[in-house]
Coordinates of C-alpha atoms in Angstrom, one line a residue:
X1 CA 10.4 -0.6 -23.6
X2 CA 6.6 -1.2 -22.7
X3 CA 5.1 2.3 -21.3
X4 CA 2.6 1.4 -17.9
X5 CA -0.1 2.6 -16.8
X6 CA 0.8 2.3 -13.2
X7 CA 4.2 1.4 -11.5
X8 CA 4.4 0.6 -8.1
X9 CA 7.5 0.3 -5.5
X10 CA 7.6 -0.9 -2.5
X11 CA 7.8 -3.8 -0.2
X12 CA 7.4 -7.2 -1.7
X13 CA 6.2 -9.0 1.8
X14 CA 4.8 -12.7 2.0
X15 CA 1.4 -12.0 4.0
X16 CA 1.1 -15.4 6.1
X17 CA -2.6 -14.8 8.0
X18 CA -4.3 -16.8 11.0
X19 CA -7.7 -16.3 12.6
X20 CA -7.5 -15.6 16.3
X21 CA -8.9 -14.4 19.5
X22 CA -7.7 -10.9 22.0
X23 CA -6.6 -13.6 24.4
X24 CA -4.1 -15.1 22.5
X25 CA -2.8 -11.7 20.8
X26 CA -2.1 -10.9 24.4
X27 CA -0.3 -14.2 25.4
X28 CA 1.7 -13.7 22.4
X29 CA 2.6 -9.7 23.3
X30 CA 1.1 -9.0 19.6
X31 CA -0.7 -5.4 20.2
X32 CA -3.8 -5.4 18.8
X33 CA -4.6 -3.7 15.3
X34 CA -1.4 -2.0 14.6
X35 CA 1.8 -2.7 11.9
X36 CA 4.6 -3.9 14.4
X37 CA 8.6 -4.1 13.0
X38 CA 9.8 -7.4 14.5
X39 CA 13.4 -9.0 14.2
X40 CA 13.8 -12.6 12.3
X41 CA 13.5 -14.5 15.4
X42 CA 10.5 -13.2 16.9
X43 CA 9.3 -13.7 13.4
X44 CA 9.8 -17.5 13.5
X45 CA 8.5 -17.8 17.2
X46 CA 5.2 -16.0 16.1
X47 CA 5.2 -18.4 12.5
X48 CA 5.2 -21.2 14.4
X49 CA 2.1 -20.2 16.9
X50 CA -0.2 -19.4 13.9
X51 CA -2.9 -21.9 13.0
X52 CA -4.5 -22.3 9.5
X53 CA -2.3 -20.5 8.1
X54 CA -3.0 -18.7 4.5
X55 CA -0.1 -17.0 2.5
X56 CA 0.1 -14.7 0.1
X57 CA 2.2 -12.0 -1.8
X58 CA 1.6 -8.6 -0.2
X59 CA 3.1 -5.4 0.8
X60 CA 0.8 -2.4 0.9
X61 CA 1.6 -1.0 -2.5
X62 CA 2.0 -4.7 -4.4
X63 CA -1.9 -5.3 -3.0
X64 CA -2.8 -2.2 -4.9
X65 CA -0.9 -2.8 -8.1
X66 CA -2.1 -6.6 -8.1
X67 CA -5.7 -4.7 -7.8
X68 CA -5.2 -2.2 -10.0
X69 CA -3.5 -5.4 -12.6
X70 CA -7.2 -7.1 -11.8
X71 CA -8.9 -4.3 -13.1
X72 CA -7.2 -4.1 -16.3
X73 CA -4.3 -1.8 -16.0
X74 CA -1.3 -2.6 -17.9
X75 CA 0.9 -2.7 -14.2
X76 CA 4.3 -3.3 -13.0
X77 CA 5.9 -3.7 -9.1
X78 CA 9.4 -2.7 -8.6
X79 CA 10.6 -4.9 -5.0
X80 CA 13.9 -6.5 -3.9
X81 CA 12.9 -10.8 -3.0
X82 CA 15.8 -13.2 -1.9
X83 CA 16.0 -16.3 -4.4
X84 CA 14.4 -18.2 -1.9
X85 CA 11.2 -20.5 -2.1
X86 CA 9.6 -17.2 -0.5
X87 CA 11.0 -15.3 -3.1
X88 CA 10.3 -17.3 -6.1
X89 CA 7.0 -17.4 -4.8
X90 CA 6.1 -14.0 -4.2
X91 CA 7.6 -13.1 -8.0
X92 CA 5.5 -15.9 -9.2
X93 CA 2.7 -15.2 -7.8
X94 CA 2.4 -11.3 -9.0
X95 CA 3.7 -12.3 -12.6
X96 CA 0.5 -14.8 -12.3
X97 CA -1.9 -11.6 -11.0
X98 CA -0.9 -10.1 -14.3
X99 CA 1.6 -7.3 -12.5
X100 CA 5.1 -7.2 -14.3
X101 CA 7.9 -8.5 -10.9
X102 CA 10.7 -6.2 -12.6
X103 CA 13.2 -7.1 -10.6
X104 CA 14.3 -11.1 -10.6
X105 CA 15.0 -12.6 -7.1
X106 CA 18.6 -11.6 -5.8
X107 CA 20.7 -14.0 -5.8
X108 CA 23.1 -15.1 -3.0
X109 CA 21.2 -11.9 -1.1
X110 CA 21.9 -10.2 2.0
X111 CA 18.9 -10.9 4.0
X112 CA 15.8 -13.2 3.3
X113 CA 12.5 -12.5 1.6
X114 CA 10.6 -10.8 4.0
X115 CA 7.5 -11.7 5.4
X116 CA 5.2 -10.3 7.5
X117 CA 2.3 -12.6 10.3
X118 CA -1.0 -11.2 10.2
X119 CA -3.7 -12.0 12.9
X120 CA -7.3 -11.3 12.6
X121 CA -9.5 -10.8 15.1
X122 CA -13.5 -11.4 15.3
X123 CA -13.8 -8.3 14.8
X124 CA -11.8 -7.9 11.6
X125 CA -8.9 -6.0 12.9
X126 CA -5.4 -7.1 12.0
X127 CA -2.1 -6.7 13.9
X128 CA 0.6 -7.2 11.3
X129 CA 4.3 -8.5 12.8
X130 CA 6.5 -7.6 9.8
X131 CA 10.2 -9.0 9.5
X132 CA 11.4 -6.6 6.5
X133 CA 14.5 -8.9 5.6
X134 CA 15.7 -8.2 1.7
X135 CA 12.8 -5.7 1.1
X136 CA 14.3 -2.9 2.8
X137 CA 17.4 -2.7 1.2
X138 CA 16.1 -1.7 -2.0
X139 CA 17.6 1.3 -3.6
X140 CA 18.2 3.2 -7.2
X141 CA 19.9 -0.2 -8.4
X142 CA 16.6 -1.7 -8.1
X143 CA 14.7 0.8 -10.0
X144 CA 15.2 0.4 -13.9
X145 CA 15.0 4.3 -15.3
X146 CA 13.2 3.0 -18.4
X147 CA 10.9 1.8 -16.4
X148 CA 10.0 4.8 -14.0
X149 CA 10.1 7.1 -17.2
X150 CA 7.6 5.7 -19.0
X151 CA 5.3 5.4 -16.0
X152 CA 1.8 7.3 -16.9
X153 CA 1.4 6.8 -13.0
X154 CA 4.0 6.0 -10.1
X155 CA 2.6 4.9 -6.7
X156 CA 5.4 4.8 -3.3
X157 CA 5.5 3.3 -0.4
X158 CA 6.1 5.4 2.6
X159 CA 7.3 2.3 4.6
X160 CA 10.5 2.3 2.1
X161 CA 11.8 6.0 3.5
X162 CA 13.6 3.7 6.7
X163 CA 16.8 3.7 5.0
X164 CA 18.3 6.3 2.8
X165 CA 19.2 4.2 -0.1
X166 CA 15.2 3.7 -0.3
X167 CA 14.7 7.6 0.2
X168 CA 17.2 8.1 -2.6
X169 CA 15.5 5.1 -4.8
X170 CA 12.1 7.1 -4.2
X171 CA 13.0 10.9 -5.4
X172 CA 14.7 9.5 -8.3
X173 CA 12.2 7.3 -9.6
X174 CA 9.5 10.3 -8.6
X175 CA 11.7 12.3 -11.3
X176 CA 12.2 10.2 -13.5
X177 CA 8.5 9.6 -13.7
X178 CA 7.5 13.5 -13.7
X179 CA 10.3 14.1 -16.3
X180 CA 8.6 11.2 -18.6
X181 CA 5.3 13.5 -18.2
X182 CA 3.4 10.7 -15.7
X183 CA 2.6 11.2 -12.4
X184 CA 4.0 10.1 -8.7
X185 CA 2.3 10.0 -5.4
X186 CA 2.4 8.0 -2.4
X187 CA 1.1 5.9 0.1
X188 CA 1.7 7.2 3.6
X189 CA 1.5 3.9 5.1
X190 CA 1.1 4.5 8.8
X191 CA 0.9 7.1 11.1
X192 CA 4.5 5.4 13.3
X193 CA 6.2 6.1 9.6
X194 CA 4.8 9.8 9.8
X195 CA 6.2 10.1 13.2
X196 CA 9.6 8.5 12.1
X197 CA 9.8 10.6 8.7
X198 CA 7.8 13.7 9.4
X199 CA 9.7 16.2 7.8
X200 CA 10.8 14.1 4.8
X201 CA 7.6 13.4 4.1
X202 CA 6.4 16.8 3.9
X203 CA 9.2 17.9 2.0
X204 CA 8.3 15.0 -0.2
X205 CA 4.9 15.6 -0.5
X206 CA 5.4 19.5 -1.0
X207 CA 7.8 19.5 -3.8
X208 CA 7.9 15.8 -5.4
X209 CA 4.1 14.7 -5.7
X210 CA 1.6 15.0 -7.7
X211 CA -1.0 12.9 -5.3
X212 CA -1.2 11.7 -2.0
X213 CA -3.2 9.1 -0.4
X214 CA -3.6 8.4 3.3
X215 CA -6.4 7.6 5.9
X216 CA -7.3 10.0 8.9
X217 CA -5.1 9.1 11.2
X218 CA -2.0 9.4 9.0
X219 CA -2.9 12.6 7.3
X220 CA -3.1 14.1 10.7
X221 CA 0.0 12.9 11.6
X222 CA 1.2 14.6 9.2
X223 CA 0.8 18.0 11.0
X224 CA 0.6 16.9 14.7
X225 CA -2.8 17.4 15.2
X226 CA -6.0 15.6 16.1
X227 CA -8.1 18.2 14.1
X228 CA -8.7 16.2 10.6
X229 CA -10.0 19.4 9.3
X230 CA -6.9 21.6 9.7
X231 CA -4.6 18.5 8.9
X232 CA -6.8 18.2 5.3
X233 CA -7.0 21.7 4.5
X234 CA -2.1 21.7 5.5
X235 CA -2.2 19.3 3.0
X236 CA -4.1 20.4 0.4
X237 CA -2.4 23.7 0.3
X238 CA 1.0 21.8 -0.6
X239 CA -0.1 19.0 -2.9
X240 CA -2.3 19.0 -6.1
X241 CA -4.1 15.9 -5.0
X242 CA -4.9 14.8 -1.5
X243 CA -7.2 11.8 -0.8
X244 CA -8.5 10.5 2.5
X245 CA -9.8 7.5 3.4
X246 CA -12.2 7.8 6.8
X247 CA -13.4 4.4 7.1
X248 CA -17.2 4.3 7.7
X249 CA -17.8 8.1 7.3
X250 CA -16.7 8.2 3.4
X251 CA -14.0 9.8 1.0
X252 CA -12.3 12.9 1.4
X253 CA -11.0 14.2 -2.0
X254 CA -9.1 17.7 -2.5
X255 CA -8.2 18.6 -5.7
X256 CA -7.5 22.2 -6.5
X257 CA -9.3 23.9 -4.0
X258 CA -12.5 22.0 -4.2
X259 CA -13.6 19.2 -2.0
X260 CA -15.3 16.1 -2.9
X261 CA -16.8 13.4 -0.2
X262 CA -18.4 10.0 -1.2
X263 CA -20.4 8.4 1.4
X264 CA -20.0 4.4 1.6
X265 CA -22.2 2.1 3.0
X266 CA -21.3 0.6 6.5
X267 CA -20.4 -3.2 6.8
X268 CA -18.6 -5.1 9.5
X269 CA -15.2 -6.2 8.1
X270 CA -14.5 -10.1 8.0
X271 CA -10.7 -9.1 7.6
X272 CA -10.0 -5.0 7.2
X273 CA -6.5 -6.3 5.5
X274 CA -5.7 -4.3 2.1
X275 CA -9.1 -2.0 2.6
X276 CA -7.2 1.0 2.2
X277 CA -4.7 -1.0 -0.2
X278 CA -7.7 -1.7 -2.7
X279 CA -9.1 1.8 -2.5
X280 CA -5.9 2.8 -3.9
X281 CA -6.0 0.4 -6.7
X282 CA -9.2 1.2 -7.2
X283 CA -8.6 5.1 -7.1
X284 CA -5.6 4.9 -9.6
X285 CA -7.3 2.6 -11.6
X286 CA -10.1 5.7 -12.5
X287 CA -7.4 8.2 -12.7
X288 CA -5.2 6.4 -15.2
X289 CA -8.2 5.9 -17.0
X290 CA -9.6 9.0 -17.3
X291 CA -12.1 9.1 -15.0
X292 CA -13.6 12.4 -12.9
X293 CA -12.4 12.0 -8.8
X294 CA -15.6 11.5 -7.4
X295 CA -15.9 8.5 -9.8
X296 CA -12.7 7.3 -9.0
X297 CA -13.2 7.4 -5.3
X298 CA -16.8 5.6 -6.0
X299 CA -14.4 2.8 -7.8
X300 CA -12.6 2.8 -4.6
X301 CA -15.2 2.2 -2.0
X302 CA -15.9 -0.9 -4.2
X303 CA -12.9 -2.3 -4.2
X304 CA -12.3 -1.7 -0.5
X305 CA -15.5 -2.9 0.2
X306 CA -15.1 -6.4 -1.6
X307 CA -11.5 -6.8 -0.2
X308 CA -13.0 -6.5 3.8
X309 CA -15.6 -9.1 3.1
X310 CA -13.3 -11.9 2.9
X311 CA -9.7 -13.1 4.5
X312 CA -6.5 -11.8 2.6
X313 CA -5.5 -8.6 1.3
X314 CA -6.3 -9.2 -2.4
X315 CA -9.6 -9.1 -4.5
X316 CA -11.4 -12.4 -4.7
X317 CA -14.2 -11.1 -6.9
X318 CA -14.2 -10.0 -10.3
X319 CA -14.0 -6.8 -9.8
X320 CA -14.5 -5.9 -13.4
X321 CA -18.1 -6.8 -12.7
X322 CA -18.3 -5.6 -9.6
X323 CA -18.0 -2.0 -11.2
X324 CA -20.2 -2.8 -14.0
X325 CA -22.9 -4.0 -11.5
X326 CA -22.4 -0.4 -9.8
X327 CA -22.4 1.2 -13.3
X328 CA -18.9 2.5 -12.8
X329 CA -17.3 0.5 -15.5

């Protein structure tokens, strides 16, 4: 069985993006710059309203294993896809980014591949309507053991922890991983999945990680406050690894009581889609590689920075010269 460098899981989500304006977010009742759980219908009303429309396979932890597959890692995704055309595509289309689909499309399955409508704004802000369908029924079926144990790194999606079946899926592939000697960490998400899995994730994060990456608003979540000092400092003391993304003011890195910022340079987003995604992939890409933290948070800013400069949530660039051009590679 081949041994990978990084494994993610999460949700495998058909991004479908438009361009548009504040006034037709509000006509439509889509609030602005946020990750909004919809039902199938509303999802084909706000399909059918979207102009020029662009699709591609995402899900926040398939962007950063199809980033971290475009820098080189040997990578694999572990989702749940209908054996639909939205499925075929989506399994296509990360086998074609160089990221191992391990799980075929289901067929004759329960819901359809989801999919979720992303509108950006002028300003680069996008409010993402997702319609979970078959995605959120993943579970421990879904996860092959050989697979999680012979992960160097494991990466999880904190939107999975909605149903318990993907809470069980999660701490059993995190053990299988940690048993096989690699790694697991996660991807918060958002701060509406802190609020809805609080204690879980703590729990999670406290006795099941090895890392954790989130921005500022999710890390402090985390604790209930709006100081990002004492929300940093919580969750340092109970994970080995914490990493926070801040947007224009840098990189927050905390690894064994030292602290490590990287400054980035400021630009104005054309589409902030995947910037935190790619940070990740860039970030994991370093570690599995053996780079120091402040190195692999430099890789990350990179990454982030090409993803925002252009619409969709995956690289366009090479970003293997990218990181030579910044001498990180």
């Amino acid at each position: 069985m081949k041994t990978y460098q990084l494994v993610g899981i999460g949700n495998a989500v058909v991004d479908v993006i438009s361009q548009s304006d504040d006034s037709f977010l509000d006509l439509m009742g889509i609030e602005k710059g946020i990750m909004q759980l919809i039902e199938r219908d509303r999802g084909e009303v706000l399909y059918a309203a979207m102009e020029g429309r662009v699709q591609t396979p995402g899900g926040s932890v398939a962007n950063t294993i199809a980033g971290a597959g475009a820098l080189g890692l040997e990578a694999a995704f572990i989702g749940r896809v209908h054996d639909d055309a939205l499925g075929h595509f989506y399994a296509d289309a990360m086998n074609e980014d160089g990221v191992d689909f391990v799980n075929p499309p289901v067929a004759g399955g329960e819901l359809p591949t989801s999919r979720s409508m992303i509108f950006v704004s002028p300003d680069g802000e996008r409010s993402m309507n997702t319609y979970l369908g078959i995605s959120s029924e993943l579970s421990s079926a879904d996860v092959p053991k050989e697979v999680a144990g012979k992960s160097q790194i494991m990466f999880l999606e904190g939107y999975l922890f909605d149903k318990d079946k993907g809470k069980s899926a999660f701490l059993e592939a995190a053990r299988d991983c940690r048993e096989g000697g690699g790694k697991t960490g996660i991807a918060i998400s958002d701060p509406f999945c802190v609020e809805r899995h609080r204690a879980d994730f703590l729990s999670l994060i406290e006795n099941e990680l090895d890392y954790v990456i989130g921005n500022e608003a999710e890390i402090k979540s985390l604790f209930e406050t709006d100081d990002l000092e004492d929300a940093l400092a919580k969750t340092a003391a109970i994970c080995p690894l914490v990493v926070c993304t801040r947007s224009g003011d840098g990189v927050s890195v905390f690894h064994e009581g030292k602290r490590i910022d990287v400054a980035v340079e400021k630009v104005v987003p054309v589409d902030a889609t995947g910037a935190g995604d790619q940070f990740a992939a860039g970030f994991l890409f370093g570690l599995a590689t053996g780079r120091d933290l402040e190195t692999c948070a430099r890789i990350g800013c990179v990454c982030a920075r090409e993803v925002i400069s252009h619409i969709g949530p995956r690289p366009e660039a090479n970003l293997q010269d990218l990181l030579r051009s910044e001498n990180l590679l």
